[in-house]
CSV table of C-alpha atoms (C1' of nucleotides) in Angstrom, one decimal:
chain,number,residue,atom,x,y,z
A,1,MET,CA,5.4,0.1,-0.8
A,2,LYS,CA,8.2,0.5,1.7
A,3,SER,CA,7.6,-2.0,4.4
A,4,ARG,CA,9.3,-5.0,5.8
A,5,LEU,CA,6.5,-7.4,5.1
A,6,ASN,CA,7.0,-10.9,3.8
A,7,PRO,CA,7.1,-10.9,0.0
A,8,GLN,CA,4.2,-13.4,0.1
A,9,TYR,CA,1.9,-10.6,0.7
A,10,GLU,CA,2.9,-8.9,-2.5
A,11,ALA,CA,2.3,-12.1,-4.5
A,12,ARG,CA,-1.1,-12.4,-3.1
A,13,ALA,CA,-1.9,-8.7,-3.7
A,14,ARG,CA,-0.9,-9.1,-7.3
A,15,ILE,CA,-3.5,-11.8,-7.8
A,16,ILE,CA,-6.2,-9.9,-6.0
A,17,LYS,CA,-5.4,-6.7,-7.8
A,18,ALA,CA,-5.9,-8.5,-11.1
A,19,MET,CA,-9.5,-9.2,-10.0
A,20,ALA,CA,-10.1,-5.7,-8.7
A,21,HIS,CA,-11.9,-4.2,-11.7
A,22,PRO,CA,-15.6,-4.4,-12.7
A,23,SER,CA,-15.0,-5.6,-16.2
A,24,ARG,CA,-12.5,-8.2,-15.0
A,25,LEU,CA,-15.0,-9.5,-12.4
A,26,PHE,CA,-17.5,-9.8,-15.2
A,27,ILE,CA,-15.1,-11.7,-17.3
A,28,ILE,CA,-14.2,-14.1,-14.5
A,29,GLU,CA,-17.9,-14.7,-13.8
A,30,GLU,CA,-18.6,-15.3,-17.5
A,31,LEU,CA,-15.7,-17.6,-18.0
A,32,GLN,CA,-16.8,-19.7,-15.1
A,33,LYS,CA,-19.9,-20.5,-17.0
A,34,GLN,CA,-18.2,-21.1,-20.4
A,35,GLU,CA,-15.1,-20.2,-22.4
A,36,ARG,CA,-15.4,-17.1,-24.5
A,37,CYS,CA,-13.3,-15.2,-27.1
A,38,VAL,CA,-12.3,-11.6,-27.0
A,39,GLY,CA,-15.0,-10.5,-29.5
A,40,GLU,CA,-17.8,-12.1,-27.4
A,41,LEU,CA,-16.6,-10.5,-24.2
A,42,THR,CA,-16.2,-7.1,-25.9
A,43,GLU,CA,-19.7,-7.3,-27.1
A,44,MET,CA,-21.0,-8.1,-23.7
A,45,ILE,CA,-19.0,-5.5,-21.8
A,46,GLY,CA,-19.5,-2.7,-24.3
A,47,SER,CA,-16.1,-1.1,-24.3
A,48,ASP,CA,-13.3,-1.0,-26.9
A,49,THR,CA,-11.8,-4.3,-28.0
A,50,SER,CA,-8.3,-3.1,-27.1
A,51,THR,CA,-9.5,-2.4,-23.6
A,52,VAL,CA,-11.0,-5.8,-23.2
A,53,SER,CA,-7.9,-7.4,-24.6
A,54,LYS,CA,-5.8,-5.6,-22.0
A,55,HIS,CA,-8.1,-6.8,-19.2
A,56,LEU,CA,-7.6,-10.3,-20.5
A,57,SER,CA,-3.9,-9.9,-20.5
A,58,VAL,CA,-4.0,-8.7,-16.9
A,59,LEU,CA,-6.0,-11.8,-16.0
A,60,ARG,CA,-3.6,-14.0,-18.0
A,61,ASN,CA,-0.5,-12.5,-16.4
A,62,ALA,CA,-2.0,-13.2,-13.0
A,63,GLY,CA,-2.5,-16.8,-14.0
A,64,LEU,CA,-6.3,-16.5,-13.5
A,65,VAL,CA,-7.2,-17.4,-17.1
A,66,SER,CA,-5.7,-19.4,-19.9
A,67,ASP,CA,-6.1,-19.0,-23.6
A,68,GLU,CA,-6.3,-21.3,-26.6
A,69,LYS,CA,-6.4,-20.4,-30.2
A,70,ARG,CA,-9.0,-22.1,-32.3
A,71,ALA,CA,-10.0,-21.2,-35.8
A,72,ASN,CA,-9.3,-17.5,-35.9
A,73,SER,CA,-10.4,-16.7,-32.4
A,74,ILE,CA,-8.7,-16.9,-29.0
A,75,TYR,CA,-10.8,-18.6,-26.4
A,76,TYR,CA,-10.3,-17.8,-22.7
A,77,THR,CA,-11.0,-20.1,-19.8
A,78,LEU,CA,-11.0,-19.6,-16.1
A,79,ARG,CA,-8.1,-21.6,-14.6
A,80,CYS,CA,-9.1,-21.7,-10.9
A,81,PRO,CA,-12.9,-21.7,-10.5
A,82,CYS,CA,-12.4,-21.2,-6.8
A,83,VAL,CA,-12.1,-17.5,-7.4
A,84,MET,CA,-15.8,-17.4,-7.7
A,85,ASP,CA,-16.0,-18.1,-4.0
A,86,PHE,CA,-14.7,-14.6,-3.5
A,87,ILE,CA,-17.9,-13.2,-4.8
A,88,GLY,CA,-20.1,-14.8,-2.1
A,89,CYS,CA,-18.0,-13.2,0.6
A,90,VAL,CA,-17.8,-9.8,-1.2
A,91,GLU,CA,-21.6,-9.9,-1.3
A,92,GLU,CA,-21.7,-10.6,2.4
A,93,VAL,CA,-19.6,-7.5,3.0
A,94,LEU,CA,-21.8,-5.4,0.7
A,95,SER,CA,-25.0,-6.5,2.5
A,96,ALA,CA,-23.4,-5.9,5.9
A,97,ASN,CA,-22.6,-2.4,4.7
A,98,ALA,CA,-26.1,-1.9,3.4
A,99,LYS,CA,-27.5,-3.0,6.7
A,100,GLU,CA,-25.3,-0.6,8.6
A,101,HIS,CA,-26.4,2.3,6.3
A,102,GLU,CA,-30.0,1.4,7.0
A,103,ASN,CA,-29.4,1.5,10.7
A,104,ILE,CA,-27.8,4.9,10.5
A,105,LEU,CA,-30.7,6.2,8.5
A,106,LYS,CA,-33.2,4.7,11.0
A,107,CYS,CA,-31.4,6.5,13.9
A,108,CYS,CA,-31.5,9.9,12.1
A,109,LYS,CA,-35.2,9.7,11.4
A,110,LYS,CA,-36.3,9.2,15.0
B,1,MET,CA,-14.7,2.5,-17.0
B,2,LYS,CA,-17.0,3.0,-19.9
B,3,SER,CA,-19.0,-0.1,-20.2
B,4,ARG,CA,-22.6,-1.1,-19.9
B,5,LEU,CA,-22.0,-3.5,-17.0
B,6,ASN,CA,-24.4,-3.9,-14.1
B,7,PRO,CA,-23.3,-1.5,-11.3
B,8,GLN,CA,-23.1,-4.4,-9.0
B,9,TYR,CA,-19.7,-5.2,-10.6
B,10,GLU,CA,-18.4,-1.8,-9.5
B,11,ALA,CA,-19.6,-2.4,-6.0
B,12,ARG,CA,-17.8,-5.7,-5.8
B,13,ALA,CA,-14.7,-4.3,-7.4
B,14,ARG,CA,-14.5,-1.5,-4.8
B,15,ILE,CA,-14.4,-4.1,-2.0
B,16,ILE,CA,-11.8,-6.3,-3.8
B,17,LYS,CA,-9.7,-3.2,-4.6
B,18,ALA,CA,-9.6,-2.3,-1.0
B,19,MET,CA,-7.9,-5.6,-0.3
B,20,ALA,CA,-5.5,-5.4,-3.2
B,21,HIS,CA,-2.4,-4.2,-1.4
B,22,PRO,CA,0.2,-6.1,0.5
B,23,SER,CA,0.0,-4.1,3.7
B,24,ARG,CA,-3.8,-4.2,3.7
B,25,LEU,CA,-3.7,-8.0,3.3
B,26,PHE,CA,-1.4,-8.2,6.2
B,27,ILE,CA,-3.7,-6.0,8.3
B,28,ILE,CA,-6.7,-8.2,7.4
B,29,GLU,CA,-4.8,-11.3,8.3
B,30,GLU,CA,-3.6,-9.8,11.6
B,31,LEU,CA,-7.0,-8.5,12.6
B,32,GLN,CA,-8.5,-11.9,12.0
B,33,LYS,CA,-6.3,-13.1,14.8
B,34,GLN,CA,-7.0,-10.2,17.2
B,35,GLU,CA,-7.9,-6.5,17.2
B,36,ARG,CA,-5.0,-4.1,16.9
B,37,CYS,CA,-4.4,-0.4,17.1
B,38,VAL,CA,-2.7,1.8,14.5
B,39,GLY,CA,0.6,1.9,16.5
B,40,GLU,CA,0.9,-1.8,16.7
B,41,LEU,CA,0.2,-2.4,13.0
B,42,THR,CA,2.6,0.4,12.1
B,43,GLU,CA,5.3,-1.3,14.1
B,44,MET,CA,4.6,-4.7,12.4
B,45,ILE,CA,4.4,-3.3,8.9
B,46,GLY,CA,7.4,-0.9,9.2
B,47,SER,CA,6.2,2.1,7.2
B,48,ASP,CA,5.0,5.5,8.2
B,49,THR,CA,2.1,5.8,10.7
B,50,SER,CA,0.3,8.1,8.3
B,51,THR,CA,0.6,5.5,5.6
B,52,VAL,CA,-0.8,2.8,7.8
B,53,SER,CA,-3.6,5.1,8.9
B,54,LYS,CA,-4.5,5.7,5.3
B,55,HIS,CA,-4.6,1.9,4.6
B,56,LEU,CA,-6.9,1.5,7.6
B,57,SER,CA,-9.2,4.2,6.3
B,58,VAL,CA,-9.4,2.4,2.9
B,59,LEU,CA,-10.4,-0.8,4.7
B,60,ARG,CA,-12.9,1.1,6.9
B,61,ASN,CA,-14.5,2.9,3.9
B,62,ALA,CA,-14.9,-0.5,2.2
B,63,GLY,CA,-16.7,-1.8,5.3
B,64,LEU,CA,-14.0,-4.4,5.9
B,65,VAL,CA,-13.0,-3.3,9.3
B,66,SER,CA,-14.5,-1.3,12.1
B,67,ASP,CA,-12.8,0.8,14.7
B,68,GLU,CA,-13.4,1.5,18.4
B,69,LYS,CA,-11.7,4.0,20.6
B,70,ARG,CA,-10.5,2.8,24.0
B,71,ALA,CA,-8.2,4.7,26.3
B,72,ASN,CA,-6.2,6.8,23.9
B,73,SER,CA,-5.9,4.3,21.1
B,74,ILE,CA,-8.2,3.3,18.3
B,75,TYR,CA,-8.6,-0.5,17.9
B,76,TYR,CA,-9.5,-2.0,14.6
B,77,THR,CA,-11.4,-5.2,14.1
B,78,LEU,CA,-12.2,-7.4,11.0
B,79,ARG,CA,-15.9,-7.1,10.3
B,80,CYS,CA,-16.4,-10.1,7.9
B,81,PRO,CA,-13.9,-12.8,8.8
B,82,CYS,CA,-14.9,-14.6,5.6
B,83,VAL,CA,-12.5,-12.5,3.6
B,84,MET,CA,-9.9,-14.8,4.9
B,85,ASP,CA,-11.3,-17.5,2.7
B,86,PHE,CA,-9.9,-15.4,-0.2
B,87,ILE,CA,-6.4,-16.2,0.8
B,88,GLY,CA,-6.8,-20.0,0.4
B,89,CYS,CA,-7.9,-19.5,-3.1
B,90,VAL,CA,-5.3,-17.0,-3.9
B,91,GLU,CA,-2.7,-19.4,-2.7
B,92,GLU,CA,-4.2,-22.1,-5.0
B,93,VAL,CA,-3.7,-19.7,-7.9
B,94,LEU,CA,-0.2,-19.0,-6.9
B,95,SER,CA,0.8,-22.6,-6.6
B,96,ALA,CA,-0.9,-23.4,-9.9
B,97,ASN,CA,1.3,-20.6,-11.4
B,98,ALA,CA,4.4,-22.0,-9.8
B,99,LYS,CA,3.7,-25.4,-11.1
B,100,GLU,CA,3.2,-24.1,-14.7
B,101,HIS,CA,6.5,-22.2,-14.4
B,102,GLU,CA,8.2,-25.4,-13.3
B,103,ASN,CA,6.9,-27.3,-16.3
B,104,ILE,CA,8.0,-24.7,-18.7
B,105,LEU,CA,11.5,-24.8,-17.2
B,106,LYS,CA,11.5,-28.6,-17.4
B,107,CYS,CA,10.7,-28.4,-21.1
B,108,CYS,CA,13.5,-26.0,-21.8
B,109,LYS,CA,16.1,-28.1,-20.1
B,110,LYS,CA,15.4,-31.2,-22.2
C,1,DT,C1',0.4,-13.7,-52.5
C,2,DT,C1',-3.2,-10.7,-51.1
C,3,DC,C1',-7.4,-9.9,-48.4
C,4,DG,C1',-10.0,-10.0,-44.3
C,5,DT,C1',-10.9,-10.9,-39.6
C,6,DA,C1',-9.5,-11.3,-34.7
C,7,DT,C1',-6.4,-9.8,-31.4
C,8,DT,C1',-2.5,-7.4,-29.4
C,9,DT,C1',0.5,-3.5,-28.9
C,10,DT,C1',1.7,1.3,-28.8
C,11,DG,C1',1.0,6.2,-27.9
C,12,DC,C1',-1.2,9.5,-25.4
C,13,DC,C1',-4.0,11.6,-21.8
C,14,DA,C1',-6.6,11.8,-17.6
C,15,DT,C1',-7.1,10.0,-13.2
C,16,DA,C1',-6.0,7.3,-9.1
C,17,DT,C1',-2.8,5.5,-5.7
C,18,DA,C1',1.1,5.0,-2.4
C,19,DG,C1',4.5,7.0,0.1
C,20,DC,C1',6.6,10.4,3.2
C,21,DC,C1',6.7,14.7,5.8
C,22,DA,C1',4.6,18.2,8.2
C,23,DA,C1',0.6,20.2,10.2
C,24,DA,C1',-3.9,19.5,12.4
C,25,DT,C1',-7.0,17.1,15.5
C,26,DA,C1',-8.7,14.3,19.5
C,27,DG,C1',-8.6,13.3,23.9
C,28,DA,C1',-6.1,11.6,28.2
C,29,DA,C1',-3.2,13.1,31.9
C,30,DG,C1',-1.1,16.5,34.6
D,1,DC,C1',-5.4,25.3,30.5
D,2,DT,C1',-1.1,22.9,28.9
D,3,DT,C1',1.3,18.9,27.6
D,4,DC,C1',1.8,14.4,25.7
D,5,DT,C1',0.3,10.7,22.9
D,6,DA,C1',-2.2,8.5,19.1
D,7,DT,C1',-4.2,9.2,14.9
D,8,DT,C1',-5.8,11.6,10.9
D,9,DT,C1',-5.4,14.9,7.2
D,10,DG,C1',-3.2,17.8,3.6
D,11,DG,C1',0.5,18.7,0.5
D,12,DC,C1',3.5,17.0,-2.5
D,13,DT,C1',5.9,13.8,-5.9
D,14,DA,C1',6.4,9.6,-8.4
D,15,DT,C1',4.3,5.9,-10.4
D,16,DA,C1',0.5,2.9,-12.0
D,17,DT,C1',-3.9,2.3,-14.3
D,18,DG,C1',-7.8,2.6,-17.6
D,19,DG,C1',-9.5,4.3,-21.7
D,20,DC,C1',-9.6,5.0,-26.7
D,21,DA,C1',-7.7,5.3,-31.3
D,22,DA,C1',-4.4,4.0,-34.5
D,23,DA,C1',-0.9,0.9,-36.0
D,24,DA,C1',1.0,-3.7,-35.8
D,25,DT,C1',0.6,-8.6,-35.8
D,26,DA,C1',-1.3,-13.3,-36.5
D,27,DC,C1',-3.3,-16.3,-39.4
D,28,DG,C1',-7.1,-18.5,-42.1
D,29,DA,C1',-9.2,-18.1,-46.7
D,30,DA,C1',-9.4,-16.9,-51.3
DNA sequence: TTCGTATTTTGCCATATAGCCAAATAGAAG
DNA sequence: CTTCTATTTGGCTATATGGCAAAATACGAA
């Protein structure tokens, strides 16, 4: 990380990095629909509770989600729903990649 | 990565991960304005050429940029300009975070 | 208080990443 | 062919990350 870039780029990268994990993308998508507690998310994801808890703390530290304790569970909410816009664009990249792949295959066959 | 999530989340995460670095965010932003070759980007970023080259290959492997050789330089272009939409949202998160921080400080002072 | 449930933290290991330098490669120019 | 320039690759080290299991914490209920 030795560069003379504006620190703003690091701040942005921190946020994006917090999203750059399959489980965390799932969590973001799920919380956009409704708030959820750790246990529920753990159940859906299918890995260790402690692992999911860490993912949630990554998202919380990035300011992407907020938490609220109710009864004896902690409920997480998506703070900036706009992050879901990311997904649409990412899908666009993925389908562009798929198309390219297809073209390459088509070429080879001929 | 032991979870029973749909593989689609991994594909998305790969793309987002490719963006999750200050230098690579800079490159994306720069390429959105105009195509650039490795040397130019290296100059702007201020780290080793090999480092920048590796960043570019990360972006290329993710399908985010494409390259074209002309004369004796390789010019890189942004393939899906929509990725720039990310930035607006990320900035929204950052300013929400800043606001929260401010509120916390305000509370403490009183 | 003690018990029980939900969540977080810690410790440890395996793997991945970023960075630089040096060596390898590609191709234009002479 | 040889040289020069631009870029990539390999080798290395340091650091960061993800995962699980176990211990610690928080807190409502009995």
